[in-house]
């Protein structure tokens, strides 16, 4: 390495050290002031799907939906951010049915699993339900060390997962499989 390359490398290293020192001092100062480090994940700015005057439908806590006129105020923006605003009454009603099913399913799963929680750091069986498009049916699958974030969660026993298909299978297909394009 010639002298020019060494000087260039030294300059780049000096610049990195200055950046590091600046960031370290900032973190230390924030800690001393009791400020929390910003969560970079919260930097995402949600694009509002409605404009002032647009008609939209709000999913209410009791499962019904209400027609609203969008205005760029917190009430309407919060409906969007919380996932309670829909472009049509049909989509709002579909979401209400899905949420009700997920709540009932979760109750069944929690009772079936008792105190068991899936631990992906341990290589034991964790059963989940998914739709097999090759055979056009819901099936029980097994997971070990990877959490696929399945909407209906995991069961400790395969038998309980199969029972869940017996109890909830038709509703799952109706609300999550057959209407995916809606």
Coordinates of C-alpha atoms in Angstrom, one line a residue:
X1 CA 0.0 0.0 0.0
X2 CA 1.5 3.3 -1.0
X3 CA 1.5 6.5 1.0
X4 CA -1.5 8.0 -0.9
X5 CA -3.7 4.9 -0.1
X6 CA -2.5 5.0 3.6
X7 CA -3.5 8.6 3.9
X8 CA -6.9 8.0 2.2
X9 CA -7.5 5.0 4.5
X10 CA -6.5 7.1 7.6
X11 CA -8.9 9.9 6.5
X12 CA -11.8 7.4 6.1
X13 CA -11.1 5.9 9.5
X14 CA -10.9 9.3 11.1
X15 CA -14.3 10.2 9.6
X16 CA -15.8 6.9 10.9
X17 CA -14.4 7.6 14.4
X18 CA -15.8 11.1 14.5
X19 CA -19.2 9.7 13.4
X20 CA -19.0 7.1 16.1
X21 CA -18.0 9.6 18.8
X22 CA -20.8 11.9 17.8
X23 CA -23.4 9.1 18.0
X24 CA -22.1 7.8 21.3
X25 CA -22.2 11.3 22.8
X26 CA -25.8 11.8 21.6
X27 CA -26.9 8.5 23.1
X28 CA -25.1 9.3 26.4
X29 CA -26.7 12.7 26.6
X30 CA -30.2 11.4 25.8
X31 CA -29.7 8.8 28.5
X32 CA -28.6 11.4 31.0
X33 CA -31.6 13.5 30.2
X34 CA -33.9 10.5 30.5
X35 CA -34.9 10.6 26.8
X36 CA -35.6 7.4 25.1
X37 CA -34.0 6.4 21.8
X38 CA -36.4 6.9 18.9
X39 CA -37.9 3.7 17.6
X40 CA -37.0 3.6 13.9
X41 CA -39.9 1.4 13.2
X42 CA -42.3 4.2 14.1
X43 CA -40.9 6.4 11.4
X44 CA -43.4 5.0 8.8
X45 CA -45.9 7.6 7.8
X46 CA -49.2 5.9 7.0
X47 CA -50.7 7.2 3.8
X48 CA -54.4 8.2 4.3
X49 CA -56.6 6.3 1.8
X50 CA -59.3 9.0 2.0
X51 CA -59.6 12.6 1.2
X52 CA -61.7 15.3 2.8
X53 CA -65.3 14.6 1.9
X54 CA -64.9 10.9 1.0
X55 CA -67.5 8.5 2.4
X56 CA -66.1 5.6 4.4
X57 CA -67.3 3.0 6.8
X58 CA -66.2 2.7 10.4
X59 CA -66.2 -0.6 12.2
X60 CA -67.7 0.0 15.7
X61 CA -66.7 -1.9 18.9
X62 CA -70.0 -3.9 18.9
X63 CA -69.3 -5.2 15.3
X64 CA -71.6 -2.9 13.4
X65 CA -70.4 -0.3 10.9
X66 CA -71.3 3.3 10.5
X67 CA -71.1 5.6 7.5
X68 CA -68.8 8.6 8.0
X69 CA -67.6 11.5 5.9
X70 CA -63.8 11.8 6.1
X71 CA -62.3 15.0 7.4
X72 CA -58.7 15.3 8.2
X73 CA -59.1 15.3 12.0
X74 CA -57.9 13.0 14.7
X75 CA -61.1 11.1 15.0
X76 CA -61.1 10.0 11.3
X77 CA -57.3 9.6 11.1
X78 CA -57.4 7.3 14.2
X79 CA -60.1 5.2 12.6
X80 CA -57.7 4.6 9.7
X81 CA -54.6 4.0 11.9
X82 CA -56.4 1.5 14.0
X83 CA -57.7 -0.4 11.0
X84 CA -61.3 0.5 11.6
X85 CA -61.9 2.5 8.3
X86 CA -63.1 0.8 5.2
X87 CA -64.0 1.9 1.7
X88 CA -67.2 -0.2 1.7
X89 CA -69.8 -1.5 4.1
X90 CA -69.2 -5.1 2.9
X91 CA -65.4 -4.9 3.8
X92 CA -66.2 -3.5 7.2
X93 CA -68.8 -6.3 7.9
X94 CA -66.3 -8.9 6.6
X95 CA -63.6 -7.5 9.0
X96 CA -66.1 -7.6 11.9
X97 CA -66.9 -11.3 11.2
X98 CA -63.1 -12.1 11.0
X99 CA -62.4 -10.4 14.3
X100 CA -65.2 -12.2 16.0
X101 CA -64.0 -15.6 14.6
X102 CA -60.4 -14.8 15.7
X103 CA -61.6 -14.0 19.2
X104 CA -63.6 -17.2 19.5
X105 CA -60.8 -19.2 18.0
X106 CA -58.2 -17.7 20.4
X107 CA -60.5 -18.5 23.3
X108 CA -60.7 -22.2 22.1
X109 CA -56.9 -22.2 21.6
X110 CA -56.1 -20.8 25.0
X111 CA -58.4 -23.3 26.7
X112 CA -56.8 -26.2 24.7
X113 CA -53.3 -25.1 25.4
X114 CA -53.9 -24.3 29.0
X115 CA -50.7 -22.5 30.2
X116 CA -48.5 -23.6 27.3
X117 CA -47.0 -20.9 25.1
X118 CA -44.9 -21.7 22.0
X119 CA -41.2 -21.3 22.6
X120 CA -39.3 -21.1 19.4
X121 CA -36.0 -21.5 21.2
X122 CA -36.9 -25.1 22.0
X123 CA -37.2 -27.7 19.3
X124 CA -40.6 -29.1 20.1
X125 CA -43.7 -29.4 17.9
X126 CA -46.0 -26.4 17.5
X127 CA -49.1 -27.1 15.4
X128 CA -50.8 -24.5 13.3
X129 CA -53.6 -24.5 10.7
X130 CA -53.2 -23.4 7.1
X131 CA -55.0 -23.8 3.9
X132 CA -53.6 -26.3 1.4
X133 CA -54.5 -25.0 -2.1
X134 CA -53.3 -28.2 -3.7
X135 CA -55.9 -30.3 -1.9
X136 CA -58.4 -27.4 -1.3
X137 CA -58.7 -28.0 2.5
X138 CA -57.5 -26.8 5.8
X139 CA -54.7 -28.9 7.3
X140 CA -52.6 -29.0 10.4
X141 CA -48.9 -28.4 10.0
X142 CA -46.0 -28.5 12.4
X143 CA -43.4 -25.9 13.1
X144 CA -40.3 -26.1 15.3
X145 CA -37.9 -23.2 15.4
X146 CA -39.5 -20.6 13.0
X147 CA -42.5 -18.4 14.0
X148 CA -44.5 -17.9 10.8
X149 CA -46.8 -15.4 12.7
X150 CA -49.9 -17.5 11.9
X151 CA -53.1 -15.5 12.4
X152 CA -54.7 -18.3 14.4
X153 CA -51.6 -19.1 16.5
X154 CA -50.2 -22.4 17.6
X155 CA -51.4 -25.5 19.4
X156 CA -49.4 -27.7 21.7
X157 CA -51.2 -30.8 20.4
X158 CA -52.1 -31.9 16.9
X159 CA -55.3 -33.3 18.2
X160 CA -56.5 -29.9 19.4
X161 CA -55.5 -28.2 16.1
X162 CA -57.6 -30.8 14.2
X163 CA -60.5 -30.3 16.6
X164 CA -60.2 -26.5 15.8
X165 CA -60.6 -27.3 12.1
X166 CA -63.7 -29.4 12.9
X167 CA -65.3 -26.5 14.9
X168 CA -64.1 -23.4 13.0
X169 CA -63.1 -24.8 9.6
X170 CA -66.1 -23.7 7.6
X171 CA -66.0 -20.2 9.0
X172 CA -62.2 -19.9 8.3
X173 CA -62.7 -20.9 4.7
X174 CA -65.6 -18.5 4.3
X175 CA -63.9 -15.5 5.9
X176 CA -60.3 -16.0 5.0
X177 CA -60.0 -18.3 2.0
X178 CA -63.0 -17.9 -0.3
X179 CA -63.1 -14.1 -0.1
X180 CA -59.4 -13.3 -0.3
X181 CA -59.9 -11.1 -3.3
X182 CA -62.7 -9.0 -1.7

